[in-house]
PDB file of C-alpha atoms in Angstrom:
ATOM      1  CA  MET A1277     228.502  45.645 142.181  1.00 79.00           C
ATOM      2  CA  THR A1278     227.647  42.412 139.862  1.00 96.00           C
ATOM      3  CA  ILE A1279     227.645  38.707 141.321  1.00 98.00           C
ATOM      4  CA  LEU A1280     227.851  36.239 138.539  1.00 98.00           C
ATOM      5  CA  VAL A1281     226.525  32.633 139.069  1.00 98.00           C
ATOM      6  CA  ILE A1282     228.302  29.978 137.050  1.00 96.00           C
ATOM      7  CA  GLY A1283     225.760  27.192 136.857  1.00 94.00           C
ATOM      8  CA  ALA A1284     222.935  28.988 137.263  1.00 95.00           C
ATOM      9  CA  ARG A1285     220.235  25.956 136.375  1.00 93.00           C
ATOM     10  CA  GLY A1286     222.270  23.781 138.805  1.00 94.00           C
ATOM     11  CA  SER A1287     220.433  22.454 141.868  1.00 95.00           C
ATOM     12  CA  VAL A1288     222.898  24.661 144.435  1.00 98.00           C
ATOM     13  CA  GLY A1289     223.100  27.494 141.629  1.00 97.00           C
ATOM     14  CA  ARG A1290     219.385  27.981 141.222  1.00 96.00           C
ATOM     15  CA  HIS A1291     219.301  28.611 144.892  1.00 97.00           C
ATOM     16  CA  VAL A1292     222.392  30.748 144.560  1.00 98.00           C
ATOM     17  CA  VAL A1293     220.367  33.112 142.061  1.00 98.00           C
ATOM     18  CA  ASP A1294     216.890  33.266 144.051  1.00 97.00           C
ATOM     19  CA  ARG A1295     218.802  34.263 147.834  1.00 98.00           C
ATOM     20  CA  LEU A1296     221.033  36.816 146.162  1.00 98.00           C
ATOM     21  CA  LEU A1297     217.743  38.357 144.097  1.00 97.00           C
ATOM     22  CA  ALA A1298     216.202  38.439 147.814  1.00 97.00           C
ATOM     23  CA  ALA A1299     219.057  40.022 149.210  1.00 97.00           C
ATOM     24  CA  GLY A1300     218.721  42.946 146.551  1.00 97.00           C
ATOM     25  CA  GLU A1301     221.998  41.863 144.690  1.00 97.00           C
ATOM     26  CA  PRO A1302     222.739  42.517 141.165  1.00 97.00           C
ATOM     27  CA  VAL A1303     223.275  39.533 139.508  1.00 97.00           C
ATOM     28  CA  ARG A1304     224.451  37.799 136.192  1.00 97.00           C
ATOM     29  CA  ALA A1305     223.459  33.921 135.568  1.00 97.00           C
ATOM     30  CA  SER A1306     225.663  31.925 133.410  1.00 95.00           C
ATOM     31  CA  VAL A1307     224.450  28.724 131.629  1.00 90.00           C
ATOM     32  CA  ARG A1308     225.809  26.601 128.887  1.00 83.00           C
ATOM     33  CA  ASN A1309     222.479  27.563 127.208  1.00 82.00           C
ATOM     34  CA  PRO A1310     220.966  30.732 127.387  1.00 83.00           C
ATOM     35  CA  ALA A1311     217.821  29.990 125.415  1.00 80.00           C
ATOM     36  CA  THR A1312     216.706  26.874 127.947  1.00 82.00           C
ATOM     37  CA  ALA A1313     217.897  29.293 130.722  1.00 81.00           C
ATOM     38  CA  ASP A1314     214.643  29.297 132.576  1.00 86.00           C
ATOM     39  CA  LEU A1315     215.560  31.874 135.112  1.00 92.00           C
ATOM     40  CA  PRO A1316     213.799  34.744 136.659  1.00 91.00           C
ATOM     41  CA  ALA A1317     212.835  37.713 134.401  1.00 89.00           C
ATOM     42  CA  GLY A1318     215.375  40.175 134.375  1.00 90.00           C
ATOM     43  CA  VAL A1319     218.305  38.653 135.184  1.00 95.00           C
ATOM     44  CA  PRO A1320     220.714  38.984 132.558  1.00 95.00           C
ATOM     45  CA  VAL A1321     222.106  35.556 131.280  1.00 95.00           C
ATOM     46  CA  VAL A1322     225.604  34.740 129.621  1.00 95.00           C
ATOM     47  CA  ALA A1323     226.796  31.729 128.359  1.00 92.00           C
ATOM     48  CA  ALA A1324     230.165  30.860 129.961  1.00 89.00           C
ATOM     49  CA  ASP A1325     231.898  27.249 129.912  1.00 87.00           C
ATOM     50  CA  LEU A1326     234.545  26.685 132.266  1.00 86.00           C
ATOM     51  CA  THR A1327     236.286  24.125 129.619  1.00 86.00           C
ATOM     52  CA  ARG A1328     236.011  26.901 126.719  1.00 89.00           C
ATOM     53  CA  PRO A1329     238.254  29.540 127.789  1.00 92.00           C
ATOM     54  CA  GLU A1330     237.092  32.140 125.181  1.00 94.00           C
ATOM     55  CA  THR A1331     233.348  32.209 126.954  1.00 94.00           C
ATOM     56  CA  LEU A1332     234.837  33.151 130.040  1.00 96.00           C
ATOM     57  CA  ALA A1333     235.953  36.871 129.710  1.00 96.00           C
ATOM     58  CA  PRO A1334     232.587  38.210 128.144  1.00 95.00           C
ATOM     59  CA  ALA A1335     230.834  36.559 130.796  1.00 96.00           C
ATOM     60  CA  LEU A1336     233.588  38.180 133.934  1.00 97.00           C
ATOM     61  CA  ARG A1337     233.407  41.957 132.076  1.00 96.00           C
ATOM     62  CA  GLY A1338     232.015  44.182 135.167  1.00 96.00           C
ATOM     63  CA  VAL A1339     231.658  41.411 137.690  1.00 97.00           C
ATOM     64  CA  ARG A1340     233.204  41.551 140.902  1.00 97.00           C
ATOM     65  CA  LYS A1341     232.085  38.437 142.546  1.00 98.00           C
ATOM     66  CA  VAL A1342     231.637  34.737 141.377  1.00 98.00           C
ATOM     67  CA  PHE A1343     230.310  31.887 142.448  1.00 98.00           C
ATOM     68  CA  ALA A1344     231.511  28.545 140.551  1.00 96.00           C
ATOM     69  CA  TYR A1345     231.195  25.181 140.483  1.00 95.00           C
ATOM     70  CA  ALA A1346     234.796  23.489 140.671  1.00 93.00           C
ATOM     71  CA  PRO A1347     235.747  22.013 137.387  1.00 90.00           C
ATOM     72  CA  THR A1348     237.051  19.097 136.544  1.00 84.00           C
ATOM     73  CA  GLU A1349     239.321  21.167 133.901  1.00 89.00           C
ATOM     74  CA  GLY A1350     239.953  24.472 133.041  1.00 92.00           C
ATOM     75  CA  ALA A1351     240.480  25.810 136.669  1.00 96.00           C
ATOM     76  CA  GLY A1352     243.487  27.240 135.583  1.00 96.00           C
ATOM     77  CA  ASP A1353     241.883  29.035 132.723  1.00 96.00           C
ATOM     78  CA  PHE A1354     238.839  30.783 134.825  1.00 96.00           C
ATOM     79  CA  ALA A1355     241.334  31.829 137.495  1.00 97.00           C
ATOM     80  CA  ALA A1356     243.480  33.727 134.711  1.00 97.00           C
ATOM     81  CA  ALA A1357     240.116  34.783 133.179  1.00 97.00           C
ATOM     82  CA  ALA A1358     238.907  36.114 136.741  1.00 97.00           C
ATOM     83  CA  THR A1359     242.100  37.983 137.274  1.00 97.00           C
ATOM     84  CA  GLU A1360     242.125  39.647 134.278  1.00 97.00           C
ATOM     85  CA  ALA A1361     238.658  40.903 134.799  1.00 97.00           C
ATOM     86  CA  GLY A1362     239.373  42.232 138.171  1.00 97.00           C
ATOM     87  CA  VAL A1363     237.444  39.712 140.183  1.00 98.00           C
ATOM     88  CA  GLU A1364     237.527  40.738 143.898  1.00 98.00           C
ATOM     89  CA  HIS A1365     235.938  37.109 145.281  1.00 98.00           C
ATOM     90  CA  VAL A1366     235.570  33.793 144.186  1.00 98.00           C
ATOM     91  CA  VAL A1367     233.353  31.305 145.899  1.00 98.00           C
ATOM     92  CA  LEU A1368     233.990  27.601 144.688  1.00 98.00           C
ATOM     93  CA  LEU A1369     231.916  24.803 145.318  1.00 98.00           C
ATOM     94  CA  SER A1370     234.180  22.324 146.387  1.00 98.00           C
ATOM     95  CA  SER A1371     233.764  19.235 148.047  1.00 98.00           C
ATOM     96  CA  GLY A1372     233.938  18.217 151.891  1.00 98.00           C
ATOM     97  CA  SER A1373     236.048  15.091 151.058  1.00 98.00           C
ATOM     98  CA  VAL A1374     239.187  17.209 150.843  1.00 97.00           C
ATOM     99  CA  LEU A1375     239.131  17.433 154.459  1.00 97.00           C
ATOM    100  CA  LEU A1376     238.625  13.578 154.911  1.00 96.00           C
ATOM    101  CA  PRO A1377     241.856  11.770 155.432  1.00 94.00           C
ATOM    102  CA  SER A1378     240.393   8.523 154.657  1.00 95.00           C
ATOM    103  CA  ALA A1379     239.655  10.012 151.165  1.00 96.00           C
ATOM    104  CA  ASN A1380     243.425  10.628 150.446  1.00 94.00           C
ATOM    105  CA  GLY A1381     243.970   9.199 146.872  1.00 95.00           C
ATOM    106  CA  ASN A1382     240.095   9.097 146.187  1.00 96.00           C
ATOM    107  CA  LEU A1383     239.772  10.051 142.318  1.00 96.00           C
ATOM    108  CA  ILE A1384     236.739  12.693 143.457  1.00 96.00           C
ATOM    109  CA  ALA A1385     239.060  14.203 145.953  1.00 97.00           C
ATOM    110  CA  GLU A1386     241.951  14.459 144.353  1.00 97.00           C
ATOM    111  CA  GLU A1387     240.168  16.447 141.385  1.00 97.00           C
ATOM    112  CA  HIS A1388     238.504  19.116 143.631  1.00 97.00           C
ATOM    113  CA  ARG A1389     241.886  19.140 145.723  1.00 97.00           C
ATOM    114  CA  ALA A1390     243.726  19.980 142.725  1.00 97.00           C
ATOM    115  CA  VAL A1391     241.192  22.734 141.923  1.00 97.00           C
ATOM    116  CA  GLU A1392     241.536  24.123 145.021  1.00 97.00           C
ATOM    117  CA  VAL A1393     244.933  24.156 144.706  1.00 97.00           C
ATOM    118  CA  THR A1394     245.221  26.036 141.255  1.00 97.00           C
ATOM    119  CA  MET A1395     242.787  28.534 143.153  1.00 97.00           C
ATOM    120  CA  ALA A1396     245.096  29.065 146.132  1.00 97.00           C
ATOM    121  CA  ALA A1397     247.948  29.698 143.644  1.00 97.00           C
ATOM    122  CA  SER A1398     245.927  32.226 141.676  1.00 97.00           C
ATOM    123  CA  GLY A1399     246.609  35.207 144.118  1.00 96.00           C
ATOM    124  CA  LEU A1400     242.778  35.611 143.602  1.00 97.00           C
ATOM    125  CA  HIS A1401     240.682  36.267 147.053  1.00 98.00           C
ATOM    126  CA  TRP A1402     238.835  33.048 147.227  1.00 98.00           C
ATOM    127  CA  THR A1403     236.459  30.690 149.261  1.00 98.00           C
ATOM    128  CA  PRO A1404     235.748  27.181 149.281  1.00 98.00           C
ATOM    129  CA  ILE A1405     232.223  25.667 149.882  1.00 98.00           C
ATOM    130  CA  ARG A1406     232.598  21.810 150.978  1.00 98.00           C
ATOM    131  CA  PRO A1407     229.571  19.884 151.168  1.00 98.00           C
ATOM    132  CA  LEU A1408     230.214  16.303 151.777  1.00 98.00           C
ATOM    133  CA  VAL A1409     226.767  14.628 150.931  1.00 98.00           C
ATOM    134  CA  LEU A1410     224.286  16.217 148.815  1.00 98.00           C
ATOM    135  CA  ALA A1411     220.867  15.212 149.531  1.00 98.00           C
ATOM    136  CA  THR A1412     220.289  15.262 145.561  1.00 98.00           C
ATOM    137  CA  ASN A1413     222.333  12.241 145.279  1.00 96.00           C
ATOM    138  CA  ALA A1414     219.178  10.134 146.428  1.00 97.00           C
ATOM    139  CA  LEU A1415     217.482  11.377 143.278  1.00 96.00           C
ATOM    140  CA  ASN A1416     219.625   8.561 141.410  1.00 94.00           C
ATOM    141  CA  TRP A1417     217.121   6.344 143.132  1.00 95.00           C
ATOM    142  CA  ALA A1418     214.107   8.104 141.649  1.00 94.00           C
ATOM    143  CA  ASP A1419     213.395   5.979 138.317  1.00 92.00           C
ATOM    144  CA  ASP A1420     213.482   2.930 140.173  1.00 92.00           C
ATOM    145  CA  ILE A1421     211.272   3.850 143.014  1.00 93.00           C
ATOM    146  CA  ARG A1422     208.799   5.103 140.417  1.00 89.00           C
ATOM    147  CA  ASP A1423     209.103   1.981 138.535  1.00 90.00           C
ATOM    148  CA  GLU A1424     209.614  -0.417 140.733  1.00 92.00           C
ATOM    149  CA  GLY A1425     209.163   0.541 144.345  1.00 94.00           C
ATOM    150  CA  VAL A1426     212.526  -0.673 145.171  1.00 96.00           C
ATOM    151  CA  VAL A1427     216.095   0.822 145.561  1.00 97.00           C
ATOM    152  CA  HIS A1428     219.242  -1.773 144.811  1.00 96.00           C
ATOM    153  CA  LEU A1429     221.873  -0.364 147.677  1.00 97.00           C
ATOM    154  CA  VAL A1430     225.174  -1.500 148.282  1.00 98.00           C
ATOM    155  CA  HIS A1431     225.886  -1.623 152.087  1.00 98.00           C
ATOM    156  CA  PRO A1432     222.656  -0.141 153.095  1.00 98.00           C
ATOM    157  CA  GLU A1433     223.411   0.370 156.395  1.00 98.00           C
ATOM    158  CA  ALA A1434     226.173   2.735 155.327  1.00 98.00           C
ATOM    159  CA  LYS A1435     225.563   6.519 157.376  1.00 98.00           C
ATOM    160  CA  THR A1436     226.129   9.828 155.922  1.00 98.00           C
ATOM    161  CA  ALA A1437     224.469  13.294 156.337  1.00 98.00           C
ATOM    162  CA  PRO A1438     222.667  14.174 153.725  1.00 98.00           C
ATOM    163  CA  ILE A1439     223.032  18.244 153.201  1.00 98.00           C
ATOM    164  CA  HIS A1440     219.976  20.127 151.392  1.00 98.00           C
ATOM    165  CA  GLU A1441     220.834  22.104 148.476  1.00 98.00           C
ATOM    166  CA  ARG A1442     219.125  25.273 149.848  1.00 98.00           C
ATOM    167  CA  ASP A1443     221.337  25.238 152.870  1.00 98.00           C
ATOM    168  CA  VAL A1444     224.749  24.688 150.344  1.00 98.00           C
ATOM    169  CA  ALA A1445     223.398  28.111 148.641  1.00 98.00           C
ATOM    170  CA  ALA A1446     222.711  29.875 151.766  1.00 98.00           C
ATOM    171  CA  VAL A1447     226.213  28.878 153.214  1.00 98.00           C
ATOM    172  CA  ALA A1448     227.513  30.203 149.600  1.00 98.00           C
ATOM    173  CA  VAL A1449     225.440  33.143 149.702  1.00 98.00           C
ATOM    174  CA  ALA A1450     226.607  34.285 152.953  1.00 98.00           C
ATOM    175  CA  ALA A1451     230.407  33.976 151.833  1.00 98.00           C
ATOM    176  CA  LEU A1452     229.419  35.978 148.727  1.00 98.00           C
ATOM    177  CA  LEU A1453     227.995  38.922 151.069  1.00 97.00           C
ATOM    178  CA  GLY A1454     230.797  38.982 153.112  1.00 96.00           C
ATOM    179  CA  GLN A1455     230.600  36.773 156.240  1.00 96.00           C
ATOM    180  CA  ASP A1456     234.114  35.246 156.685  1.00 92.00           C
ATOM    181  CA  ASP A1457     233.575  31.941 158.828  1.00 92.00           C
ATOM    182  CA  VAL A1458     232.190  29.808 156.456  1.00 96.00           C
ATOM    183  CA  ASP A1459     235.214  26.870 156.769  1.00 92.00           C
ATOM    184  CA  GLY A1460     234.771  23.566 157.339  1.00 96.00           C
ATOM    185  CA  MET A1461     232.804  20.364 156.099  1.00 98.00           C
ATOM    186  CA  LEU A1462     228.967  21.444 155.047  1.00 98.00           C
ATOM    187  CA  THR A1463     226.517  18.375 156.302  1.00 98.00           C
ATOM    188  CA  GLY A1464     222.923  17.744 156.901  1.00 98.00           C
ATOM    189  CA  PRO A1465     221.989  17.740 160.805  1.00 98.00           C
ATOM    190  CA  ARG A1466     222.134  14.163 161.498  1.00 98.00           C
ATOM    191  CA  LEU A1467     223.678  10.808 160.303  1.00 98.00           C
ATOM    192  CA  LEU A1468     221.180   8.678 158.260  1.00 98.00           C
ATOM    193  CA  SER A1469     221.721   5.226 156.976  1.00 98.00           C
ATOM    194  CA  GLN A1470     220.886   4.913 153.349  1.00 98.00           C
ATOM    195  CA  ARG A1471     218.098   2.375 154.379  1.00 98.00           C
ATOM    196  CA  GLU A1472     216.899   4.990 156.710  1.00 98.00           C
ATOM    197  CA  GLN A1473     216.996   7.432 153.703  1.00 98.00           C
ATOM    198  CA  VAL A1474     214.866   5.389 151.604  1.00 97.00           C
ATOM    199  CA  GLU A1475     212.355   4.808 154.352  1.00 97.00           C
ATOM    200  CA  LEU A1476     211.843   8.700 154.265  1.00 97.00           C
ATOM    201  CA  ILE A1477     211.840   8.737 150.881  1.00 97.00           C
ATOM    202  CA  GLY A1478     208.886   5.988 150.919  1.00 96.00           C
ATOM    203  CA  ALA A1479     207.210   8.041 153.317  1.00 96.00           C
ATOM    204  CA  ALA A1480     207.110  11.466 151.488  1.00 96.00           C
ATOM    205  CA  ALA A1481     206.201   9.399 148.272  1.00 94.00           C
ATOM    206  CA  GLY A1482     203.353   7.607 150.247  1.00 92.00           C
ATOM    207  CA  ARG A1483     204.540   4.419 149.500  1.00 90.00           C
ATOM    208  CA  PRO A1484     206.289   1.458 150.887  1.00 91.00           C
ATOM    209  CA  VAL A1485     209.901   0.897 148.904  1.00 95.00           C
ATOM    210  CA  ARG A1486     211.696  -2.070 149.193  1.00 96.00           C
ATOM    211  CA  ILE A1487     215.938  -2.507 149.390  1.00 97.00           C
ATOM    212  CA  GLU A1488     217.210  -5.165 147.460  1.00 97.00           C
ATOM    213  CA  GLU A1489     220.765  -5.359 148.684  1.00 97.00           C
ATOM    214  CA  LEU A1490     223.760  -5.681 146.606  1.00 97.00           C
ATOM    215  CA  ALA A1491     227.291  -7.145 146.856  1.00 97.00           C
ATOM    216  CA  GLU A1492     230.276  -4.703 145.740  1.00 96.00           C
ATOM    217  CA  THR A1493     230.858  -6.532 142.582  1.00 95.00           C
ATOM    218  CA  GLU A1494     226.903  -6.085 141.410  1.00 95.00           C
ATOM    219  CA  ALA A1495     227.204  -2.540 142.713  1.00 95.00           C
ATOM    220  CA  ARG A1496     230.564  -2.046 140.731  1.00 95.00           C
ATOM    221  CA  ARG A1497     228.593  -3.551 137.691  1.00 94.00           C
ATOM    222  CA  GLN A1498     225.901  -1.189 137.842  1.00 90.00           C
ATOM    223  CA  PHE A1499     227.533   1.783 138.819  1.00 90.00           C
ATOM    224  CA  GLY A1500     229.971   1.178 135.848  1.00 90.00           C
ATOM    225  CA  GLN A1501     226.888   1.341 133.322  1.00 89.00           C
ATOM    226  CA  PHE A1502     227.016   5.108 133.981  1.00 86.00           C
ATOM    227  CA  GLU A1503     230.459   5.976 135.393  1.00 92.00           C
ATOM    228  CA  LYS A1504     234.147   5.618 134.235  1.00 92.00           C
ATOM    229  CA  PRO A1505     235.778   2.596 136.317  1.00 93.00           C
ATOM    230  CA  GLU A1506     238.060   5.067 138.397  1.00 94.00           C
ATOM    231  CA  VAL A1507     234.932   7.111 138.979  1.00 94.00           C
ATOM    232  CA  VAL A1508     232.876   3.930 140.312  1.00 95.00           C
ATOM    233  CA  ASP A1509     236.331   2.894 142.582  1.00 95.00           C
ATOM    234  CA  ALA A1510     235.986   6.429 144.138  1.00 96.00           C
ATOM    235  CA  ILE A1511     232.297   6.194 144.291  1.00 96.00           C
ATOM    236  CA  LEU A1512     232.484   2.551 145.878  1.00 96.00           C
ATOM    237  CA  ALA A1513     235.271   3.668 148.532  1.00 97.00           C
ATOM    238  CA  PHE A1514     233.293   6.683 150.043  1.00 97.00           C
ATOM    239  CA  ILE A1515     230.091   3.695 150.827  1.00 97.00           C
ATOM    240  CA  VAL A1516     232.620   1.535 152.456  1.00 97.00           C
ATOM    241  CA  ASP A1517     234.236   4.215 154.307  1.00 97.00           C
ATOM    242  CA  ALA A1518     230.638   5.586 155.437  1.00 98.00           C
ATOM    243  CA  ALA A1519     230.242   1.966 156.279  1.00 98.00           C
ATOM    244  CA  ARG A1520     233.133   1.765 158.613  1.00 97.00           C
ATOM    245  CA  GLY A1521     231.482   5.134 160.364  1.00 97.00           C
ATOM    246  CA  GLY A1522     234.164   7.336 158.130  1.00 97.00           C
ATOM    247  CA  SER A1523     231.336  10.137 157.282  1.00 98.00           C
ATOM    248  CA  PRO A1524     230.853  12.583 160.078  1.00 98.00           C
ATOM    249  CA  ALA A1525     227.760  14.913 160.558  1.00 98.00           C
ATOM    250  CA  THR A1526     229.012  18.582 161.418  1.00 98.00           C
ATOM    251  CA  GLY A1527     227.949  21.719 163.147  1.00 97.00           C
ATOM    252  CA  THR A1528     229.065  23.990 160.095  1.00 98.00           C
ATOM    253  CA  VAL A1529     225.703  24.870 158.643  1.00 98.00           C
ATOM    254  CA  GLU A1530     224.247  25.889 162.225  1.00 98.00           C
ATOM    255  CA  ARG A1531     227.482  27.825 163.021  1.00 97.00           C
ATOM    256  CA  VAL A1532     227.114  29.605 159.772  1.00 98.00           C
ATOM    257  CA  LEU A1533     223.403  30.331 159.306  1.00 98.00           C
ATOM    258  CA  GLY A1534     222.479  30.635 162.732  1.00 97.00           C
ATOM    259  CA  ARG A1535     220.036  27.925 162.581  1.00 98.00           C
ATOM    260  CA  PRO A1536     220.111  23.721 161.968  1.00 97.00           C
ATOM    261  CA  GLY A1537     220.271  22.556 158.762  1.00 98.00           C
ATOM    262  CA  ILE A1538     217.284  21.271 156.795  1.00 98.00           C
ATOM    263  CA  ASP A1539     216.743  17.496 157.960  1.00 98.00           C
ATOM    264  CA  PHE A1540     216.618  14.921 155.209  1.00 98.00           C
ATOM    265  CA  ALA A1541     212.955  14.263 156.194  1.00 98.00           C
ATOM    266  CA  GLN A1542     212.133  17.842 154.828  1.00 98.00           C
ATOM    267  CA  TRP A1543     214.270  17.325 151.336  1.00 98.00           C
ATOM    268  CA  ALA A1544     212.392  13.975 150.663  1.00 98.00           C
ATOM    269  CA  ASP A1545     208.752  15.378 151.476  1.00 97.00           C
ATOM    270  CA  GLU A1546     210.111  18.742 148.951  1.00 97.00           C
ATOM    271  CA  HIS A1547     211.310  16.089 146.318  1.00 96.00           C
ATOM    272  CA  PHE A1548     209.266  13.031 146.516  1.00 94.00           C
ATOM    273  CA  ARG A1549     205.802  13.651 147.630  1.00 80.00           C
ATOM    274  CA  LEU A1550     203.387  12.586 145.039  1.00 62.00           C
ATOM    275  CA  PRO A1551     200.372  15.004 143.346  1.00 55.00           C
TER     276      PRO A1551
END
């Protein structure tokens, strides 16, 4: 029973592929450019793009289960193609923000909510996986840490519970393999301020990392170099909410996996330790 992993080169998707292979499951990997897939030998690779409906039917042929990232567009086309292909179960990487009352109206939360609504209306059997804050977000600090030994932060005392991408993948694979109690918001095991996260990264990298605090107006300008204004508004709203204590730590990972979630200190050690 082939399982298609869409976005197999992504930070979560690659771990989904690896865990399914370790479990002896037949896997088909989907990436936008198969020529640069860099996936384990023997894994069939196809090119599926959720924004290009014509790529979906070939990728889904013979597939019974799918792991996919929630697309900001093309959700309806994907649901239709999956239904036509006879897919029995879709595990959708969504966002824990859809479960936060304080995120009602937030662009990022509403985009994920819209995809979930589409899936719910499709008639497909589907399961949402809802991480709130991915630890990989801290990779956005990597260049400044390497080049200047500094991180520029707005509300550095804002606390979140970042989750390791391996834990997200482990919960997704549990759902793909039939576990049915994976509902709930996924977080790391403990709340850490942004300042504490930077300190743990500095310890892993073996170098001091200085924090420069930004006013919200300056943060808006910096974020706006890379994102549209409405996305900047959404990101800042999450940070402000976290500064007010609105970003929780949950026990969902431990309940589903039967072990505590991977701590951010370990994530930092894996991603920032210098050779």
